[in-house]
Coordinates of C-alpha atoms and ligand atoms in Angstrom, one line a residue:
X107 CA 0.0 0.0 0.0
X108 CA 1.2 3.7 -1.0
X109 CA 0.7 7.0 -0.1
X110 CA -0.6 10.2 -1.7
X111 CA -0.8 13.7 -0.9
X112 CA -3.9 15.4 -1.3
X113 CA -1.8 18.3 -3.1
X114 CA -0.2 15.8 -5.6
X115 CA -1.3 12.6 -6.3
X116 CA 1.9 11.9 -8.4
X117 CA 3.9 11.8 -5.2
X118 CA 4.1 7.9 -3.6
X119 CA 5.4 7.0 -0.2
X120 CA 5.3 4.2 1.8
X121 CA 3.2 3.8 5.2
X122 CA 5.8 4.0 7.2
X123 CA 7.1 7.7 6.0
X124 CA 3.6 8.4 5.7
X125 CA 3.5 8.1 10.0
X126 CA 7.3 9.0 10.6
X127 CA 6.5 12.6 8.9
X128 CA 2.8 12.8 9.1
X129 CA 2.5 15.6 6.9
X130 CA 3.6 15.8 2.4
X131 CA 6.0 18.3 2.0
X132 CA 3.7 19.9 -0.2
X133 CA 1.3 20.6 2.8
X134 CA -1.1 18.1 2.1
X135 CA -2.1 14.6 3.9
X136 CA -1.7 11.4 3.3
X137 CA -4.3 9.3 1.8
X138 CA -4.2 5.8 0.6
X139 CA -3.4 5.1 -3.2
X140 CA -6.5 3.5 -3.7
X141 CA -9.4 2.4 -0.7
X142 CA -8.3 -1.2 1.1
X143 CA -11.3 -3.5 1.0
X144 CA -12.6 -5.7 4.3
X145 CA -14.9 -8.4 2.3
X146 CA -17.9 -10.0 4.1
X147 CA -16.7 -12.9 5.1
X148 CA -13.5 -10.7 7.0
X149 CA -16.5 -8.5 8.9
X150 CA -18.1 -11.6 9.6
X151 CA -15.1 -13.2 11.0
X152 CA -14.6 -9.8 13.5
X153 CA -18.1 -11.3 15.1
X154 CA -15.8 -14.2 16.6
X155 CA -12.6 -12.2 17.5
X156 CA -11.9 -9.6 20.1
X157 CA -11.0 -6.1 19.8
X158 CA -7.2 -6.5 19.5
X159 CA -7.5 -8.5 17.0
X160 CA -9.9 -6.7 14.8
X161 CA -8.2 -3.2 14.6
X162 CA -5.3 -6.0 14.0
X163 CA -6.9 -6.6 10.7
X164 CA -8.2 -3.0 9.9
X165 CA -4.5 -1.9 10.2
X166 CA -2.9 -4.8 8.0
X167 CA -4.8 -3.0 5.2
X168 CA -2.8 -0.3 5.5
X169 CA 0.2 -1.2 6.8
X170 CA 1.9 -4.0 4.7
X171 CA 5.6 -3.2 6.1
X172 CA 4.6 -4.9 9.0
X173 CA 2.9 -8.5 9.4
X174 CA -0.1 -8.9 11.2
X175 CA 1.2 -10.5 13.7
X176 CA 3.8 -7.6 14.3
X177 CA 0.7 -5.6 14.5
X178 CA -1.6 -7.7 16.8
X179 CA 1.1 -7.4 19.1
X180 CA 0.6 -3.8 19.1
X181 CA -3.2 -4.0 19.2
X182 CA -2.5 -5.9 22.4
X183 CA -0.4 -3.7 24.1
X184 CA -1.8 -0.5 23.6
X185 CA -5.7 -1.8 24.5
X186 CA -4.2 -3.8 27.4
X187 CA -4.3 -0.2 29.0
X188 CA -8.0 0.1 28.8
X189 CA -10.7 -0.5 30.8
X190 CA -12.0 -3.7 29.9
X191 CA -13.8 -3.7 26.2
X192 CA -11.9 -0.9 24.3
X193 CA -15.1 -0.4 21.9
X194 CA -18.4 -1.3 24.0
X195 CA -22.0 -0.8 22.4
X196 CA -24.4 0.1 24.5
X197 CA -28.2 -0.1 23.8
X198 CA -30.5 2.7 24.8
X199 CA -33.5 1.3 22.7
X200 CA -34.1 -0.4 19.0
X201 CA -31.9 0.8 17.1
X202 CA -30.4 3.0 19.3
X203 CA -26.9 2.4 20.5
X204 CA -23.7 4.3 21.7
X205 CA -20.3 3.3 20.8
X206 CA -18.2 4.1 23.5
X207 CA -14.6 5.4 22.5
X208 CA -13.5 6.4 25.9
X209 CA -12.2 3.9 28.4
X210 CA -8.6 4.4 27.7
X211 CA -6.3 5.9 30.3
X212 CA -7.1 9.5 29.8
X213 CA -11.0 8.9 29.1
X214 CA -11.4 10.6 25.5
X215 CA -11.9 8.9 22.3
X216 CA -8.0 10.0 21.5
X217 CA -6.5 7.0 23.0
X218 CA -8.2 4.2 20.8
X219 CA -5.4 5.7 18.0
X220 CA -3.2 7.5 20.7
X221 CA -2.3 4.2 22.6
X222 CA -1.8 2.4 19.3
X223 CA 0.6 5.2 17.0
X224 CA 3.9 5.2 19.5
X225 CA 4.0 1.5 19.0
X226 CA 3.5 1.7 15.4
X227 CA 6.0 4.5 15.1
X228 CA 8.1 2.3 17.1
X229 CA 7.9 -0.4 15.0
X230 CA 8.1 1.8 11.3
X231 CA 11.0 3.6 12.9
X232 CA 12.7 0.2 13.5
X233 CA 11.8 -1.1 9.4
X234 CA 13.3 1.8 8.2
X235 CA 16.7 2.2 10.2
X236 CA 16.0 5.7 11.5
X237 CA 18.4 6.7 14.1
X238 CA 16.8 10.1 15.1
X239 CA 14.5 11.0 18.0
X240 CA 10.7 11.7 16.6
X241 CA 9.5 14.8 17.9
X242 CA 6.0 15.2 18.1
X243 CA 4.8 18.5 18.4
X244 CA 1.3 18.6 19.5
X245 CA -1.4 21.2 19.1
X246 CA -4.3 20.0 21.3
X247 CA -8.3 21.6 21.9
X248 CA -7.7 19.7 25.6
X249 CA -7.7 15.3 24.7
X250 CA -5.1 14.6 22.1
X251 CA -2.6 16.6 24.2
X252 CA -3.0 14.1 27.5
X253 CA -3.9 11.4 25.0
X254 CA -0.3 11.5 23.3
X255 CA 1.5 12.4 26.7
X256 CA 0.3 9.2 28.0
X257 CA 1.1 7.5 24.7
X258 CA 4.6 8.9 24.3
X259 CA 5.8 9.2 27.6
X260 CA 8.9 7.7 28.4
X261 CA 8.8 5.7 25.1
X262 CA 12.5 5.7 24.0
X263 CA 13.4 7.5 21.0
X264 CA 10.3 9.6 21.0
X265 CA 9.5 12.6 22.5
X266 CA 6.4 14.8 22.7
X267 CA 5.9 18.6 23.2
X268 CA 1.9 20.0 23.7
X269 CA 0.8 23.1 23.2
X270 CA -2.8 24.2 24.5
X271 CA -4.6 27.2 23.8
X272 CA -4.2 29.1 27.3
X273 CA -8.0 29.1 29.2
X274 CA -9.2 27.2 26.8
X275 CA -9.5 23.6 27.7
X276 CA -11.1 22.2 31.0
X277 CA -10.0 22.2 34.4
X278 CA -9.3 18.1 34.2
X279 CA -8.0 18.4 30.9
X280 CA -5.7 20.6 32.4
X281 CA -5.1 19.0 35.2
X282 CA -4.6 15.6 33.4
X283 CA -2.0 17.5 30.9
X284 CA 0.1 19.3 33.1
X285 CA 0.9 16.5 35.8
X286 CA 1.7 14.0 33.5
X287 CA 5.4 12.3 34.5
X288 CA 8.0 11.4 32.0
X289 CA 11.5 12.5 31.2
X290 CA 10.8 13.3 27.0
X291 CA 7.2 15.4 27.6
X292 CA 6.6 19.4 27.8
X293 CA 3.4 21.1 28.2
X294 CA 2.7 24.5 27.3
X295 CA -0.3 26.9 26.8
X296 CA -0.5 29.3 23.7
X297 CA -2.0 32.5 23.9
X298 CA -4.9 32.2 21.2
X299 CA -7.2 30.1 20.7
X300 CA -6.9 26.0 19.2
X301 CA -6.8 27.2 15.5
X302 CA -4.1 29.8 16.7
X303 CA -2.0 26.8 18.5
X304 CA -3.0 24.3 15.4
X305 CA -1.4 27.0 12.6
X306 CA 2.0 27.5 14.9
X307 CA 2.3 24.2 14.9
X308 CA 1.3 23.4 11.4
X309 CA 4.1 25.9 10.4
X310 CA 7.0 24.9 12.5
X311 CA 6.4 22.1 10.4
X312 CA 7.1 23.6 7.1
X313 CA 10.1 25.7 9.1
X314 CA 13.3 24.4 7.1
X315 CA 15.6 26.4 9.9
X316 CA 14.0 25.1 13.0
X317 CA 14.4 21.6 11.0
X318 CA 17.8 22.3 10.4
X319 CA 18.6 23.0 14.3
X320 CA 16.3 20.2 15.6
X321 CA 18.4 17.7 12.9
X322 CA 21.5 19.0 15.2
X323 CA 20.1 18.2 18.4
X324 CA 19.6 14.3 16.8
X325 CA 15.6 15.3 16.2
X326 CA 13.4 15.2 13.9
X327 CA 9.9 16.3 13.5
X328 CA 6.5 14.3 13.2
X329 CA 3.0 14.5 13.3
X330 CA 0.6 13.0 16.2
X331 CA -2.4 15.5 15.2
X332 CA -5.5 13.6 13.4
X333 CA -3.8 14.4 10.4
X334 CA -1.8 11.6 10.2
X335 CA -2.4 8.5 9.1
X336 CA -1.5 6.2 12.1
X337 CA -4.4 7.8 14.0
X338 CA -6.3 7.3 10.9
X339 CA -6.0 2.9 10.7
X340 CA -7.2 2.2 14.6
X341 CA -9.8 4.8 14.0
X342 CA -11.3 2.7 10.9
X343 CA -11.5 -0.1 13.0
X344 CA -13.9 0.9 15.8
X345 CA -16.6 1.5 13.1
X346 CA -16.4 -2.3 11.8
X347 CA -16.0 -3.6 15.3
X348 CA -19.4 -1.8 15.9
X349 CA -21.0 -3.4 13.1
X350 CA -20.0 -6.9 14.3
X351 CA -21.4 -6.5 17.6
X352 CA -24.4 -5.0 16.0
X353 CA -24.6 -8.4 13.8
X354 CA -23.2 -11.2 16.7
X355 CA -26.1 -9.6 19.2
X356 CA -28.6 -10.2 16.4
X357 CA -29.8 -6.5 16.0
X358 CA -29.3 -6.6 12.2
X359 CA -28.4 -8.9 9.4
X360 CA -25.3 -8.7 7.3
X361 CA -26.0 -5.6 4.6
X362 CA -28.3 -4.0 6.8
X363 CA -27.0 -0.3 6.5
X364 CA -26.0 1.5 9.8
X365 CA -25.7 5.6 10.4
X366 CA -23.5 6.9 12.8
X367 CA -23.4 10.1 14.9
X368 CA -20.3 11.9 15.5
X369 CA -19.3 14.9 16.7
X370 CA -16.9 16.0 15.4
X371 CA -14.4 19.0 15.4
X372 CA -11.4 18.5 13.2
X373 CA -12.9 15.8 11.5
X374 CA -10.9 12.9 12.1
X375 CA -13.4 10.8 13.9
X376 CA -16.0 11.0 10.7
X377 CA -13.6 10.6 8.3
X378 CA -12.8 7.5 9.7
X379 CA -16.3 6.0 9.3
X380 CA -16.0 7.4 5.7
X381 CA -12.8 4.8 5.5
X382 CA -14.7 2.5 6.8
X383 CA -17.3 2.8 3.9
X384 CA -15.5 3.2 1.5
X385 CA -13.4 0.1 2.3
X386 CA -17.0 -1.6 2.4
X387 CA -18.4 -1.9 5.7
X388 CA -22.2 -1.5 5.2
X389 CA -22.8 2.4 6.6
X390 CA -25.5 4.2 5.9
X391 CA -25.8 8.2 6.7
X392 CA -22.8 9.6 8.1
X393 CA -23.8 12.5 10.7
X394 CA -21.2 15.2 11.1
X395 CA -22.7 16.7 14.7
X396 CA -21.0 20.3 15.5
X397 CA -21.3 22.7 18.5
X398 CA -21.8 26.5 17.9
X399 CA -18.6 26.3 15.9
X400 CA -20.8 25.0 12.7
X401 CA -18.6 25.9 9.8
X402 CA -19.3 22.1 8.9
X403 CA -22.9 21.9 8.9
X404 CA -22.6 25.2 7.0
X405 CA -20.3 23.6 4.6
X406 CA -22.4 20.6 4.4
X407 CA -25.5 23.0 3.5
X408 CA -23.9 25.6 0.9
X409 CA -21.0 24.1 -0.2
X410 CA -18.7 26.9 1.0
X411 CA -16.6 26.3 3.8
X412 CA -16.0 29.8 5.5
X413 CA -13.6 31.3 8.2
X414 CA -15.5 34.2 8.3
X415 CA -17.0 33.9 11.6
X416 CA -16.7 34.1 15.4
X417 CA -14.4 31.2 17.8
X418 CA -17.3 30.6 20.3
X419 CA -16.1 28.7 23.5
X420 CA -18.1 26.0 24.5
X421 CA -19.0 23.9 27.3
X422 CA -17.5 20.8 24.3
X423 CA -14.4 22.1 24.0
X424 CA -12.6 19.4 21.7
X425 CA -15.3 20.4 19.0
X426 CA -14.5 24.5 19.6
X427 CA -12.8 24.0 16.1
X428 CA -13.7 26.1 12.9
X429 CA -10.3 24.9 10.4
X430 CA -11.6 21.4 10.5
X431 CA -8.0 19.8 8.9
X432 CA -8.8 16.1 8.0
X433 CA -11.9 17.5 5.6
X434 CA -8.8 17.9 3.2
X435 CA -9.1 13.9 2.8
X436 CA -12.7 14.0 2.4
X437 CA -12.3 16.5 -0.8
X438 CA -9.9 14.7 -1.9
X439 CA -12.1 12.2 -2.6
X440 CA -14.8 14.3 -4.4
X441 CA -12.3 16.1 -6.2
X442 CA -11.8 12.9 -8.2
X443 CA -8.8 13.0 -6.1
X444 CA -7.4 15.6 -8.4
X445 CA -4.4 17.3 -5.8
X446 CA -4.9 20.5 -8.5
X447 CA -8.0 20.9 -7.4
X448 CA -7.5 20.8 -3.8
X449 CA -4.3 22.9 -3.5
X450 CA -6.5 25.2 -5.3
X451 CA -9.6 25.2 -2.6
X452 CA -7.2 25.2 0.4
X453 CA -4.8 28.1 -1.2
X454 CA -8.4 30.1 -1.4
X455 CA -9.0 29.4 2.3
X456 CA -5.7 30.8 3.1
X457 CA -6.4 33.9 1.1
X458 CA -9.7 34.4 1.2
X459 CA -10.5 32.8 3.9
X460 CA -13.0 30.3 2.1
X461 CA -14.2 28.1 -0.8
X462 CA -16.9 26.6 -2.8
X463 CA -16.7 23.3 -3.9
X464 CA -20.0 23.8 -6.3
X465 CA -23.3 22.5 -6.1
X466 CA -22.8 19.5 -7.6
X467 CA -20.3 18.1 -5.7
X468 CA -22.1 19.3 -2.6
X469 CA -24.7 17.4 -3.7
X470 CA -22.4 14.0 -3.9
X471 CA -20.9 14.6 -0.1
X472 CA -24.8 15.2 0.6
X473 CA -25.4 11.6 -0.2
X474 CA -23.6 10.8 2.4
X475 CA -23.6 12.5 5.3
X476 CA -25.5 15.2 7.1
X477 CA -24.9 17.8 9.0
X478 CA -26.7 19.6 11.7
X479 CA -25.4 21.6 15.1
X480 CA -26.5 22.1 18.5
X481 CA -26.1 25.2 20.7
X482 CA -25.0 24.8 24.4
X483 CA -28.5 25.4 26.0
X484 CA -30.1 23.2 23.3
X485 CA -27.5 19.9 24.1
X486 CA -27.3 20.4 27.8
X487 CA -31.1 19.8 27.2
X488 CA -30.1 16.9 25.5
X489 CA -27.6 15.4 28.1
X490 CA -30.8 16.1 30.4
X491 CA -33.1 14.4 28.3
X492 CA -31.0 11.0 27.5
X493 CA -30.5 10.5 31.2
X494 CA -33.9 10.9 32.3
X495 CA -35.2 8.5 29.2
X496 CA -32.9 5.8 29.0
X497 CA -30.7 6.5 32.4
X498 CA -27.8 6.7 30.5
X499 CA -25.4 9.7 31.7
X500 CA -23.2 10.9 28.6
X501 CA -20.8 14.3 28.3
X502 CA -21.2 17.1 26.7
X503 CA -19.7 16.4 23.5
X504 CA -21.8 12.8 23.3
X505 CA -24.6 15.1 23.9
X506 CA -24.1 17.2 20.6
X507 CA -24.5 14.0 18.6
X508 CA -27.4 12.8 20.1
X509 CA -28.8 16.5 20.2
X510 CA -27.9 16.7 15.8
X511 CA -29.4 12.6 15.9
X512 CA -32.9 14.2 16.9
X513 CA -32.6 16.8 14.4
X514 CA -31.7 14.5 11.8
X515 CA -34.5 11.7 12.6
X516 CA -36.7 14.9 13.1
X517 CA -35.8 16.1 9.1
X518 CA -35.2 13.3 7.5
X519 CA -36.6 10.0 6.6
X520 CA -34.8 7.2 7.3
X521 CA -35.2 4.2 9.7
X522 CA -31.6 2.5 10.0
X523 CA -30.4 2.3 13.0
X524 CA -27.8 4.4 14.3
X525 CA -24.4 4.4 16.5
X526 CA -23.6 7.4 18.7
X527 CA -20.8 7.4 18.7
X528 CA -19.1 8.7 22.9
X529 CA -16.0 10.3 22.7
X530 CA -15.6 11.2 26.1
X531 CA -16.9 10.0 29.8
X532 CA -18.6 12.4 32.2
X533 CA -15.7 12.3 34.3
X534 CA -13.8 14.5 31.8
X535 CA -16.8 17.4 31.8
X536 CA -18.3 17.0 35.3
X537 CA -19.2 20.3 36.5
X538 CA -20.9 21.0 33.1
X539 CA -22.5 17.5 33.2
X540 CA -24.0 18.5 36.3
X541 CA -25.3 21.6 35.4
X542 CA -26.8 20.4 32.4
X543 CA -28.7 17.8 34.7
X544 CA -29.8 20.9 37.0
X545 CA -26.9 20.3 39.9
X546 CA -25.3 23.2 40.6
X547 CA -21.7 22.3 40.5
X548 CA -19.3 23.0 43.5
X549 CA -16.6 25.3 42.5
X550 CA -13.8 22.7 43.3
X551 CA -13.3 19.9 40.7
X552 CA -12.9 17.5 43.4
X553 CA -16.1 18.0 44.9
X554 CA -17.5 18.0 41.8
X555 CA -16.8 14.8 40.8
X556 CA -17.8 13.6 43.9
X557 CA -21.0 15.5 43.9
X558 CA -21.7 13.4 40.1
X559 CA -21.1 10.1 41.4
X560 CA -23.5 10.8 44.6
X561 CA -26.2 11.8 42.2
X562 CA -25.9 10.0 39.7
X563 CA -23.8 6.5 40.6
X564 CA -21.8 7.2 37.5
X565 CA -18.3 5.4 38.7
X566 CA -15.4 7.9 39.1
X567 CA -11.8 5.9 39.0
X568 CA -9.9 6.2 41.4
X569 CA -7.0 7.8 39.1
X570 CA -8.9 10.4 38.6
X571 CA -9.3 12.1 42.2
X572 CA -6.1 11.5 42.4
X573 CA -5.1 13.5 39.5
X574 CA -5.8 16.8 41.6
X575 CA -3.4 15.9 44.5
X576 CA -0.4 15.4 41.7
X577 CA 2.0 18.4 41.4
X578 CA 2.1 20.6 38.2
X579 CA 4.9 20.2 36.2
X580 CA 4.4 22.9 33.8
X581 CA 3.0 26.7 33.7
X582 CA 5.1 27.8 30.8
X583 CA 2.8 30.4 28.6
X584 CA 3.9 31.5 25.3
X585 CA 3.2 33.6 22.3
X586 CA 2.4 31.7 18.9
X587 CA 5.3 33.3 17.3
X588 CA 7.5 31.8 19.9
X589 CA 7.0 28.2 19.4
X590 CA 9.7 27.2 17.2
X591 CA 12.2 28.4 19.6
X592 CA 10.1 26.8 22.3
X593 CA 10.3 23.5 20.6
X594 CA 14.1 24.2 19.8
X595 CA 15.3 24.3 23.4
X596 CA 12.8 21.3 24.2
X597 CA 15.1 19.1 21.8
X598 CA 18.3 20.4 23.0
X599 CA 17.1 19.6 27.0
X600 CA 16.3 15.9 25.8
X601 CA 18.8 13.3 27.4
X602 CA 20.4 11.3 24.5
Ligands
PLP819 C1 -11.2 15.3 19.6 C2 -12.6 15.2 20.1 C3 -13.7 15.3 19.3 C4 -13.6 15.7 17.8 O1 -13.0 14.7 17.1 P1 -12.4 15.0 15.6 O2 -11.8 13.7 15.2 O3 -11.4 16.1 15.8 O4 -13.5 15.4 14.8 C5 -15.0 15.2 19.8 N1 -15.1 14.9 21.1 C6 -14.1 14.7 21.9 C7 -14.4 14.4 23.4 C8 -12.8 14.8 21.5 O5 -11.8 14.7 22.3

């Protein structure tokens, strides 16, 4: 299997420089040459293996440099961390069901691809002969950052450098982030907002000098954002894995189609069940949910995707998004996966800040998904409403999908049934979880969580109360414009 950019669809690398630099030199991503295919009888099989062993599979379709059983091994370590079932379904009703993403370490949907991509570096790093350190600079909206920090953390010949946009992520997510141990890990917050933190770090990556000085120090720089492709394989597998616990608890038949909620920000997550598709697993509508930040469901209505508009902070913070960076793929793929064509939209956006893709092509993404948004007072509602029906306490994020769900079974006639898919647990959001169920929260995160297990029995580990006794490790607050040095001096402190 090769690799394209969505800039240049001449260009052809292998997987593993696909992960090791996660983004073309031309400034587009990597997509697959042409769509892997998982047959039937290969879903079929998934109803008769675990988890580990279906992303196993899902991943051998992209990754050919490796065996399967090099990758199995993988699977197994990085879901040993989890809780239990990495990927559990959970019915609310017939042909209702959530697909829950988040019982990783750092209780976000991050780590199903976050535990998995330092082993798979790992592993391509050791293929190819590369000597240097990887250095991941991270730009996080508050669950990739502690998702890759838990992921890298000590993992030799690695290290990891975070950058958050500075009151702009939750107290835990904070919390989780800036205690994290580890000899190769930095945190620090960026002035701005996530697309502010996401552009710095998107061009320290095209910054030949800082290259240059980081190939001194024995570095050299990749990608652990959505945009690259190692976060891209685990994620495919999640959607199949649903759809063979769908078929082994009898709720549908092989063929039946399946829609799927997600809410999404910088549109990793979706794109994935687009892979999925594509690659032939039965899906029907794909659902893009957004918050107030709805340049997506405005794209997915007009055509144009626009920057001109407000950054509204939300109570879903990893969806508070508005340059949504893996819907490059996605246009790829209607733009007859002509890299012209796309270099051309995406230099508009950088100029104009916008572009049309045209009504008919609208009208071809429109077959497949739909898009819709909730406001913050309309999906605390939701989060509300889902507990009281079906007892079933979700966060704030979770409660965007099923809030744009409604809207869609509301508009639109369809009777499949659909996946929700849970990115995150309560314990991540619980002062806003509690509000949104009419509990006014305690100011101290502590009590908070405490407060949302007495009410409503939803199990708080252990790990994290004990989060907020851990000393903070980092405080450091920078401008944009100084993150290349930032991430110079990083390399140069790294023990060799
Ligand atoms: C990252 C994240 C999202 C958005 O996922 P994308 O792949 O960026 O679209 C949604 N919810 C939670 C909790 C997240 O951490």
């Amino acid at each position: 299997m090769k690799y394209v950019s969505t800039r240049n669809n001449k260009l052809s690398v292998t997987g593993s420089t696909a992960v090791l630099t996660g983004l073309a030199p031309d400034g587009g991503l990597f997509v697959p040459e042409s769509f892997p295919e998982i047959s039937r009888e290969e879903i079929l099989r998934m109803t008769e293996t675990d988890y580990p062993e279906r992303s196993a599979l899902v991943m051998s379709k992209f990754f050919d440099e490796l065996t399967y059983d090099e990758l199995l091994g993988i699977a197994r370590r990085a879901y040993a961390t989890f809780d239990g079932d990495p990927a559990p379904e959970v019915k609310l009703a017939d042909g209702l069901y959530v697909l829950e993403l988040w019982h990783g370490k750092t209780h976000a949907f991050k780590d199903m691809a976050l535990s998995v991509l330092p082993l798979l570096m790992t592993a391509l790093k050791n293929k190819t002969g590369q000597k240097e350190t990887c250095l991941i600079p991270v730009a996080t909206s508050g669950d990739t950052g502690k998702a890759a920090l838990e992921g890298f953390s000590d993992v030799p010949g690695t290290a990891v450098i975070v950058f958050y946009p500075d009151g702009g992520v939750s107290h835990t997510q904070k919390k989780q982030m800036v205690t994290t141990l580890g000899s190769n890990v930095k945190v620090v917050a960026v002035r701005g907002n996530f697309d502010d933190a996401q552009t710095a770090v998107k061009q320290a990556f095209g910054d030949k000098e800082l290259a240059g000085k980081l190939a001194e120090a024995g570095c050299k720089m990749t990608g652990a954002n959505s945009i690259n492709l190692g976060r891209l394989a685990p994620q495919v597998a999640y959607y199949f894995s649903a759809y063979a616990d769908l078929l082994s608890s009898g709720q549908i038949e092989f063929g039946d189609k399946v829609d799927f909620c997600v809410p999404t920000g910088n549109f990793g997550n979706i794109l994935a069940a687009y892979y999925a598709k594509r690659m032939g697993l039965p899906a029907g509508k794909l659902i893009c949910a957004s918050n107030d930040n709805n340049v997506l469901t405005d794209f997915l209505e007009t055509g144009v995707y626009s920057l001109d508009r407000e950054f509204i902070k939300t109570t879903s913070p990893s969806m508070d998004i508005l340059i949504s960076s893996n819907l490059e793929r996605l246009l790829f793929e209607f733009a007859d996966r002509d890299g012209d064509t796309v270099k051309a939209w995406m230099d508009e956006l950088k100029k104009n800040g916008s572009y049309d893709v045209g009504g008919e092509r609208l009208c071809e993404i429109r077959e497949t998904f739909w898009g819709g948004y909730a406001k913050q007072e309309d999906y605390a509602d939701t989060l509300m409403d889902v507990y009281d029906e079906y007892g079933y306490l979700c966060d704030p994020h979770t409660a965007v999908a099923f809030d744009v769900c409604n809207r869609y079974f509301d508009e639109c006639e369809d009777d499949a049934p659909v996946v929700v898919v849970s990115t995150a647990s309560p314990v991540k959001f619980a002062a806003t979880v509690l509000d949104s169920i009419g509990i006014t929260p305690p100011e101290d995160d502590v009590k908070a969580l405490r407060k949302m297990e007495s009410e409503t029995a939803f199990p708080v580990p252990e790990s994290v109360y004990a989060l907020f006794g851990m000393p903070e490790r980092f405080n450091e607050v920078i401008d944009p414009a100084a993150l290349p040095d930032t991430v110079y001096e990083f390399a140069k402190g790294l023990k060799k």
